[in-house]
């Protein structure tokens, strides 16, 4: 249920850092080391975009750099997606499983860097999603390489969102040249109040 310590993000219940359960998880787990310490607003961009351009039902979805994994939880809850959530930092997973639980869905987690996700592994998925995972210059090349492997693996669709940082712009512009892609500004008004970029490759 939503209260002052929780948010309703497009029908997904998301706890604030001040919520007692999140404070308990923080005491019990190790500290997130690559910014997976909270729900990032780019997820609202991702979900709003997916609502306007919905996936097919029952897709096998891989969320990379999942953090709390709210994008994957949304797809599991609303589109019966079978979701695998991948992150280099396993300390994010207790928060992800907690949110999957309170939203009544299951999500499988994998500790791995996206640089190491192979064509073989990608061929198990129909769709790859991500929000706010391209924030350092050194992430641009590994992510465009990952998208190339998605293409080789026959992944049907890759959707990524970002608040508009330059490393993401560089990666997205390269992909826009190479693939059949939508690359556009996206804004989500009150109460979400976030603007950024969407890259949608089919
Ligand atoms: C800014 S957070 C975004 C989390 C989540 N996607 C969201 O929008 O709330 C970036 C996430 O990417 C993960 N990450 C960073 N580099 C990664 C890599 N090379 N492979 C896999 N995950 C990575 C971090 O651990 C963190 O959870």
PDB file of C-alpha atoms and ligand atoms in Angstrom:
ATOM      1  CA  UNK A   1       0.000   0.000   0.000  1.00  0.00           C
ATOM      2  CA  UNK A   2       1.238   3.557  -0.760  1.00  0.00           C
ATOM      3  CA  UNK A   3       2.041   5.777   2.244  1.00  0.00           C
ATOM      4  CA  UNK A   4       4.345   8.755   2.794  1.00  0.00           C
ATOM      5  CA  UNK A   5       7.376   6.411   2.654  1.00  0.00           C
ATOM      6  CA  UNK A   6       6.335   4.775  -0.641  1.00  0.00           C
ATOM      7  CA  UNK A   7       5.629   5.760  -4.225  1.00  0.00           C
ATOM      8  CA  UNK A   8       3.302   4.432  -6.868  1.00  0.00           C
ATOM      9  CA  UNK A   9       5.377   4.297 -10.054  1.00  0.00           C
ATOM     10  CA  UNK A  10       2.925   3.444 -12.823  1.00  0.00           C
ATOM     11  CA  UNK A  11       1.228   0.897 -10.577  1.00  0.00           C
ATOM     12  CA  UNK A  12       4.475  -0.493  -9.137  1.00  0.00           C
ATOM     13  CA  UNK A  13       4.911   0.028  -5.393  1.00  0.00           C
ATOM     14  CA  UNK A  14       8.384   1.475  -4.766  1.00  0.00           C
ATOM     15  CA  UNK A  15       9.673   2.225  -1.286  1.00  0.00           C
ATOM     16  CA  UNK A  16      11.570   5.413  -0.490  1.00  0.00           C
ATOM     17  CA  UNK A  17      14.988   5.118   1.143  1.00  0.00           C
ATOM     18  CA  UNK A  18      13.374   6.379   4.357  1.00  0.00           C
ATOM     19  CA  UNK A  19      10.963   3.384   4.550  1.00  0.00           C
ATOM     20  CA  UNK A  20      11.653   1.089   7.505  1.00  0.00           C
ATOM     21  CA  UNK A  21      12.088  -1.993   5.282  1.00  0.00           C
ATOM     22  CA  UNK A  22      14.677  -0.219   3.127  1.00  0.00           C
ATOM     23  CA  UNK A  23      16.490   0.991   6.230  1.00  0.00           C
ATOM     24  CA  UNK A  24      16.504  -2.622   7.483  1.00  0.00           C
ATOM     25  CA  UNK A  25      17.847  -3.896   4.134  1.00  0.00           C
ATOM     26  CA  UNK A  26      20.564  -1.249   4.269  1.00  0.00           C
ATOM     27  CA  UNK A  27      21.609  -2.479   7.700  1.00  0.00           C
ATOM     28  CA  UNK A  28      21.639  -6.109   6.526  1.00  0.00           C
ATOM     29  CA  UNK A  29      23.370  -5.747   3.122  1.00  0.00           C
ATOM     30  CA  UNK A  30      26.627  -4.346   1.845  1.00  0.00           C
ATOM     31  CA  UNK A  31      26.747  -0.860   0.311  1.00  0.00           C
ATOM     32  CA  UNK A  32      26.007  -0.553  -3.430  1.00  0.00           C
ATOM     33  CA  UNK A  33      29.210   0.476  -5.183  1.00  0.00           C
ATOM     34  CA  UNK A  34      28.173   1.517  -8.725  1.00  0.00           C
ATOM     35  CA  UNK A  35      25.204   3.806  -7.976  1.00  0.00           C
ATOM     36  CA  UNK A  36      22.633   1.022  -7.533  1.00  0.00           C
ATOM     37  CA  UNK A  37      21.707   2.472  -4.140  1.00  0.00           C
ATOM     38  CA  UNK A  38      18.223   3.740  -5.031  1.00  0.00           C
ATOM     39  CA  UNK A  39      15.452   3.824  -7.605  1.00  0.00           C
ATOM     40  CA  UNK A  40      16.617   6.137 -10.415  1.00  0.00           C
ATOM     41  CA  UNK A  41      14.080   8.336 -12.187  1.00  0.00           C
ATOM     42  CA  UNK A  42      15.134   7.129 -15.644  1.00  0.00           C
ATOM     43  CA  UNK A  43      13.031   4.064 -14.835  1.00  0.00           C
ATOM     44  CA  UNK A  44       9.955   6.311 -15.056  1.00  0.00           C
ATOM     45  CA  UNK A  45      11.080   7.334 -18.546  1.00  0.00           C
ATOM     46  CA  UNK A  46      11.438   3.667 -19.463  1.00  0.00           C
ATOM     47  CA  UNK A  47       8.052   2.652 -18.088  1.00  0.00           C
ATOM     48  CA  UNK A  48       6.181   5.622 -19.538  1.00  0.00           C
ATOM     49  CA  UNK A  49       7.749   4.955 -22.929  1.00  0.00           C
ATOM     50  CA  UNK A  50       6.874   1.244 -22.723  1.00  0.00           C
ATOM     51  CA  UNK A  51       3.285   2.120 -21.855  1.00  0.00           C
ATOM     52  CA  UNK A  52       3.078   4.163 -25.044  1.00  0.00           C
ATOM     53  CA  UNK A  53       4.875   1.536 -27.117  1.00  0.00           C
ATOM     54  CA  UNK A  54       4.066  -1.696 -25.308  1.00  0.00           C
ATOM     55  CA  UNK A  55       5.931  -4.983 -25.541  1.00  0.00           C
ATOM     56  CA  UNK A  56       4.152  -8.165 -26.572  1.00  0.00           C
ATOM     57  CA  UNK A  57       2.890 -10.212 -23.619  1.00  0.00           C
ATOM     58  CA  UNK A  58       4.946 -13.111 -22.207  1.00  0.00           C
ATOM     59  CA  UNK A  59       8.298 -11.892 -23.433  1.00  0.00           C
ATOM     60  CA  UNK A  60      11.563 -13.146 -21.975  1.00  0.00           C
ATOM     61  CA  UNK A  61      13.171  -9.942 -20.765  1.00  0.00           C
ATOM     62  CA  UNK A  62      16.708  -9.212 -19.597  1.00  0.00           C
ATOM     63  CA  UNK A  63      17.149  -6.013 -17.572  1.00  0.00           C
ATOM     64  CA  UNK A  64      20.797  -4.984 -17.483  1.00  0.00           C
ATOM     65  CA  UNK A  65      22.286  -2.747 -14.793  1.00  0.00           C
ATOM     66  CA  UNK A  66      19.018  -3.437 -13.002  1.00  0.00           C
ATOM     67  CA  UNK A  67      19.680  -1.816  -9.613  1.00  0.00           C
ATOM     68  CA  UNK A  68      16.343  -2.141  -7.812  1.00  0.00           C
ATOM     69  CA  UNK A  69      14.883  -3.603 -11.025  1.00  0.00           C
ATOM     70  CA  UNK A  70      11.634  -1.647 -11.106  1.00  0.00           C
ATOM     71  CA  UNK A  71      11.458  -1.669 -14.939  1.00  0.00           C
ATOM     72  CA  UNK A  72      11.540  -5.474 -14.940  1.00  0.00           C
ATOM     73  CA  UNK A  73       9.011  -5.670 -12.104  1.00  0.00           C
ATOM     74  CA  UNK A  74       6.683  -3.433 -14.161  1.00  0.00           C
ATOM     75  CA  UNK A  75       6.940  -5.756 -17.192  1.00  0.00           C
ATOM     76  CA  UNK A  76       6.445  -8.893 -15.086  1.00  0.00           C
ATOM     77  CA  UNK A  77       3.402  -7.347 -13.410  1.00  0.00           C
ATOM     78  CA  UNK A  78       1.706  -5.843 -16.457  1.00  0.00           C
ATOM     79  CA  UNK A  79       2.850  -7.881 -19.463  1.00  0.00           C
ATOM     80  CA  UNK A  80       3.476 -11.307 -17.895  1.00  0.00           C
ATOM     81  CA  UNK A  81       7.127 -11.020 -18.850  1.00  0.00           C
ATOM     82  CA  UNK A  82       9.594 -13.594 -17.556  1.00  0.00           C
ATOM     83  CA  UNK A  83      12.279 -11.288 -16.230  1.00  0.00           C
ATOM     84  CA  UNK A  84      15.967 -11.834 -15.540  1.00  0.00           C
ATOM     85  CA  UNK A  85      17.723  -8.906 -13.904  1.00  0.00           C
ATOM     86  CA  UNK A  86      21.475  -8.549 -14.237  1.00  0.00           C
ATOM     87  CA  UNK A  87      23.834  -6.318 -12.302  1.00  0.00           C
ATOM     88  CA  UNK A  88      27.570  -6.229 -11.652  1.00  0.00           C
ATOM     89  CA  UNK A  89      26.864  -5.383  -8.008  1.00  0.00           C
ATOM     90  CA  UNK A  90      25.057  -8.117  -6.087  1.00  0.00           C
ATOM     91  CA  UNK A  91      24.284  -5.789  -3.185  1.00  0.00           C
ATOM     92  CA  UNK A  92      21.344  -4.426  -5.245  1.00  0.00           C
ATOM     93  CA  UNK A  93      19.547  -7.783  -5.336  1.00  0.00           C
ATOM     94  CA  UNK A  94      17.946  -7.762  -1.858  1.00  0.00           C
ATOM     95  CA  UNK A  95      16.179  -4.490  -2.832  1.00  0.00           C
ATOM     96  CA  UNK A  96      15.105  -5.981  -6.137  1.00  0.00           C
ATOM     97  CA  UNK A  97      13.711  -9.180  -4.572  1.00  0.00           C
ATOM     98  CA  UNK A  98      11.972  -7.116  -1.917  1.00  0.00           C
ATOM     99  CA  UNK A  99      10.232  -4.994  -4.597  1.00  0.00           C
ATOM    100  CA  UNK A 100       9.370  -8.058  -6.676  1.00  0.00           C
ATOM    101  CA  UNK A 101       7.791  -9.590  -3.544  1.00  0.00           C
ATOM    102  CA  UNK A 102       5.681  -6.593  -2.540  1.00  0.00           C
ATOM    103  CA  UNK A 103       4.466  -6.318  -6.139  1.00  0.00           C
ATOM    104  CA  UNK A 104       3.613 -10.027  -6.355  1.00  0.00           C
ATOM    105  CA  UNK A 105       6.034 -11.074  -9.104  1.00  0.00           C
ATOM    106  CA  UNK A 106       9.171 -13.192  -9.464  1.00  0.00           C
ATOM    107  CA  UNK A 107      12.399 -11.950 -10.999  1.00  0.00           C
ATOM    108  CA  UNK A 108      15.551 -14.041 -11.458  1.00  0.00           C
ATOM    109  CA  UNK A 109      18.823 -12.264 -10.677  1.00  0.00           C
ATOM    110  CA  UNK A 110      22.274 -12.734 -12.191  1.00  0.00           C
ATOM    111  CA  UNK A 111      25.483 -11.133 -10.948  1.00  0.00           C
ATOM    112  CA  UNK A 112      27.456 -10.288 -14.072  1.00  0.00           C
ATOM    113  CA  UNK A 113      28.952  -7.345 -15.896  1.00  0.00           C
ATOM    114  CA  UNK A 114      27.158  -6.514 -19.131  1.00  0.00           C
ATOM    115  CA  UNK A 115      30.539  -6.638 -20.903  1.00  0.00           C
ATOM    116  CA  UNK A 116      30.485 -10.409 -20.259  1.00  0.00           C
ATOM    117  CA  UNK A 117      26.979 -11.159 -21.506  1.00  0.00           C
ATOM    118  CA  UNK A 118      27.496 -13.463 -24.493  1.00  0.00           C
ATOM    119  CA  UNK A 119      25.530 -13.896 -27.705  1.00  0.00           C
ATOM    120  CA  UNK A 120      24.553 -17.353 -26.370  1.00  0.00           C
ATOM    121  CA  UNK A 121      23.078 -15.893 -23.210  1.00  0.00           C
ATOM    122  CA  UNK A 122      21.319 -13.101 -25.146  1.00  0.00           C
ATOM    123  CA  UNK A 123      19.727 -15.640 -27.480  1.00  0.00           C
ATOM    124  CA  UNK A 124      17.612 -16.747 -24.459  1.00  0.00           C
ATOM    125  CA  UNK A 125      15.824 -13.352 -24.463  1.00  0.00           C
ATOM    126  CA  UNK A 126      13.269 -11.553 -26.643  1.00  0.00           C
ATOM    127  CA  UNK A 127      13.855  -8.134 -25.165  1.00  0.00           C
ATOM    128  CA  UNK A 128      16.596  -6.239 -23.310  1.00  0.00           C
ATOM    129  CA  UNK A 129      15.792  -3.171 -21.205  1.00  0.00           C
ATOM    130  CA  UNK A 130      17.911  -0.741 -19.211  1.00  0.00           C
ATOM    131  CA  UNK A 131      17.675   2.644 -17.543  1.00  0.00           C
ATOM    132  CA  UNK A 132      20.544   4.908 -16.546  1.00  0.00           C
ATOM    133  CA  UNK A 133      23.422   2.526 -17.159  1.00  0.00           C
ATOM    134  CA  UNK A 134      25.649   4.641 -19.441  1.00  0.00           C
ATOM    135  CA  UNK A 135      27.016   7.338 -17.154  1.00  0.00           C
ATOM    136  CA  UNK A 136      30.789   7.114 -17.624  1.00  0.00           C
ATOM    137  CA  UNK A 137      32.698   7.566 -20.898  1.00  0.00           C
ATOM    138  CA  UNK A 138      34.167   4.086 -20.582  1.00  0.00           C
ATOM    139  CA  UNK A 139      30.633   2.587 -20.670  1.00  0.00           C
ATOM    140  CA  UNK A 140      29.871   3.824 -24.212  1.00  0.00           C
ATOM    141  CA  UNK A 141      31.835   1.193 -26.136  1.00  0.00           C
ATOM    142  CA  UNK A 142      30.889  -1.846 -23.975  1.00  0.00           C
ATOM    143  CA  UNK A 143      27.206  -0.928 -24.302  1.00  0.00           C
ATOM    144  CA  UNK A 144      27.295  -0.427 -28.062  1.00  0.00           C
ATOM    145  CA  UNK A 145      29.143  -3.779 -28.259  1.00  0.00           C
ATOM    146  CA  UNK A 146      26.413  -5.352 -26.132  1.00  0.00           C
ATOM    147  CA  UNK A 147      23.741  -3.986 -28.471  1.00  0.00           C
ATOM    148  CA  UNK A 148      25.636  -5.468 -31.390  1.00  0.00           C
ATOM    149  CA  UNK A 149      25.600  -8.855 -29.632  1.00  0.00           C
ATOM    150  CA  UNK A 150      21.821  -8.440 -29.071  1.00  0.00           C
ATOM    151  CA  UNK A 151      21.495  -7.968 -32.836  1.00  0.00           C
ATOM    152  CA  UNK A 152      23.631 -11.089 -33.489  1.00  0.00           C
ATOM    153  CA  UNK A 153      21.585 -13.080 -30.958  1.00  0.00           C
ATOM    154  CA  UNK A 154      18.274 -12.149 -32.603  1.00  0.00           C
ATOM    155  CA  UNK A 155      16.930 -10.209 -29.611  1.00  0.00           C
ATOM    156  CA  UNK A 156      13.701  -8.646 -30.927  1.00  0.00           C
ATOM    157  CA  UNK A 157      13.882  -5.350 -29.094  1.00  0.00           C
ATOM    158  CA  UNK A 158      16.278  -3.292 -26.958  1.00  0.00           C
ATOM    159  CA  UNK A 159      14.926  -0.289 -25.046  1.00  0.00           C
ATOM    160  CA  UNK A 160      17.183   1.975 -22.998  1.00  0.00           C
ATOM    161  CA  UNK A 161      16.560   5.321 -21.295  1.00  0.00           C
ATOM    162  CA  UNK A 162      18.842   7.932 -19.830  1.00  0.00           C
ATOM    163  CA  UNK A 163      18.555  11.414 -18.324  1.00  0.00           C
ATOM    164  CA  UNK A 164      20.654  12.664 -21.251  1.00  0.00           C
ATOM    165  CA  UNK A 165      24.290  12.215 -20.314  1.00  0.00           C
ATOM    166  CA  UNK A 166      26.927  12.493 -23.034  1.00  0.00           C
ATOM    167  CA  UNK A 167      28.162   8.846 -22.830  1.00  0.00           C
ATOM    168  CA  UNK A 168      24.604   7.651 -23.499  1.00  0.00           C
ATOM    169  CA  UNK A 169      24.183  10.176 -26.350  1.00  0.00           C
ATOM    170  CA  UNK A 170      27.400   8.927 -27.967  1.00  0.00           C
ATOM    171  CA  UNK A 171      26.302   5.291 -27.675  1.00  0.00           C
ATOM    172  CA  UNK A 172      22.736   5.972 -28.862  1.00  0.00           C
ATOM    173  CA  UNK A 173      23.828   8.098 -31.844  1.00  0.00           C
ATOM    174  CA  UNK A 174      26.101   5.300 -33.013  1.00  0.00           C
ATOM    175  CA  UNK A 175      23.272   2.744 -32.703  1.00  0.00           C
ATOM    176  CA  UNK A 176      20.808   5.074 -34.433  1.00  0.00           C
ATOM    177  CA  UNK A 177      23.144   5.126 -37.461  1.00  0.00           C
ATOM    178  CA  UNK A 178      23.570   1.335 -37.478  1.00  0.00           C
ATOM    179  CA  UNK A 179      20.157  -0.153 -36.682  1.00  0.00           C
ATOM    180  CA  UNK A 180      16.447   0.398 -37.198  1.00  0.00           C
ATOM    181  CA  UNK A 181      16.055   2.545 -34.110  1.00  0.00           C
ATOM    182  CA  UNK A 182      13.940   5.207 -32.513  1.00  0.00           C
ATOM    183  CA  UNK A 183      16.078   7.738 -30.655  1.00  0.00           C
ATOM    184  CA  UNK A 184      14.163  10.621 -29.153  1.00  0.00           C
ATOM    185  CA  UNK A 185      13.617  13.026 -26.289  1.00  0.00           C
ATOM    186  CA  UNK A 186      11.060  11.807 -23.779  1.00  0.00           C
ATOM    187  CA  UNK A 187       9.373  13.687 -20.942  1.00  0.00           C
ATOM    188  CA  UNK A 188       7.136  12.419 -18.199  1.00  0.00           C
ATOM    189  CA  UNK A 189       5.112  15.145 -16.474  1.00  0.00           C
ATOM    190  CA  UNK A 190       3.993  15.486 -12.859  1.00  0.00           C
ATOM    191  CA  UNK A 191       4.177  13.565 -10.591  1.00  0.00           C
ATOM    192  CA  UNK A 192       7.209  11.914 -12.232  1.00  0.00           C
ATOM    193  CA  UNK A 193       8.881  15.093 -13.560  1.00  0.00           C
ATOM    194  CA  UNK A 194      11.656  13.595 -15.614  1.00  0.00           C
ATOM    195  CA  UNK A 195      12.988  14.335 -19.084  1.00  0.00           C
ATOM    196  CA  UNK A 196      15.603  12.417 -20.976  1.00  0.00           C
ATOM    197  CA  UNK A 197      16.266  10.173 -23.936  1.00  0.00           C
ATOM    198  CA  UNK A 198      14.894   6.910 -25.247  1.00  0.00           C
ATOM    199  CA  UNK A 199      16.661   4.480 -27.554  1.00  0.00           C
ATOM    200  CA  UNK A 200      14.385   1.752 -28.947  1.00  0.00           C
ATOM    201  CA  UNK A 201      15.981  -0.706 -31.362  1.00  0.00           C
ATOM    202  CA  UNK A 202      13.954  -3.374 -33.176  1.00  0.00           C
TER     203      UNK A 202
HETATM  204  C1  LIG B   1      22.492   4.500 -11.937  1.00  0.00           C
HETATM  205  S1  LIG B   1      22.165   2.847 -11.465  1.00  0.00           S
HETATM  206  C2  LIG B   1      20.626   2.527 -12.316  1.00  0.00           C
HETATM  207  C3  LIG B   1      19.874   1.390 -11.716  1.00  0.00           C
HETATM  208  C4  LIG B   1      18.502   1.091 -12.361  1.00  0.00           C
HETATM  209  N1  LIG B   1      18.655   0.696 -13.742  1.00  0.00           N
HETATM  210  C5  LIG B   1      17.551   2.260 -12.219  1.00  0.00           C
HETATM  211  O1  LIG B   1      17.270   2.937 -13.230  1.00  0.00           O
HETATM  212  O2  LIG B   1      17.085   2.525 -11.089  1.00  0.00           O
HETATM  213  C6  LIG B   1      23.349   1.922 -12.470  1.00  0.00           C
HETATM  214  C7  LIG B   1      23.308   0.419 -12.237  1.00  0.00           C
HETATM  215  O3  LIG B   1      24.141  -0.219 -13.222  1.00  0.00           O
HETATM  216  C8  LIG B   1      24.950  -1.192 -12.560  1.00  0.00           C
HETATM  217  N2  LIG B   1      26.173  -1.341 -13.367  1.00  0.00           N
HETATM  218  C9  LIG B   1      27.151  -0.426 -13.556  1.00  0.00           C
HETATM  219  N3  LIG B   1      28.110  -0.920 -14.375  1.00  0.00           N
HETATM  220  C10 LIG B   1      27.703  -2.169 -14.726  1.00  0.00           C
HETATM  221  C11 LIG B   1      28.271  -3.187 -15.564  1.00  0.00           C
HETATM  222  N4  LIG B   1      29.423  -3.005 -16.197  1.00  0.00           N
HETATM  223  N5  LIG B   1      27.587  -4.351 -15.710  1.00  0.00           N
HETATM  224  C12 LIG B   1      26.397  -4.544 -15.054  1.00  0.00           C
HETATM  225  N6  LIG B   1      25.844  -3.619 -14.236  1.00  0.00           N
HETATM  226  C13 LIG B   1      26.474  -2.445 -14.071  1.00  0.00           C
HETATM  227  C14 LIG B   1      25.193  -0.619 -11.172  1.00  0.00           C
HETATM  228  O4  LIG B   1      25.562  -1.584 -10.216  1.00  0.00           O
HETATM  229  C15 LIG B   1      23.837   0.003 -10.879  1.00  0.00           C
HETATM  230  O5  LIG B   1      22.946  -0.900 -10.268  1.00  0.00           O
END
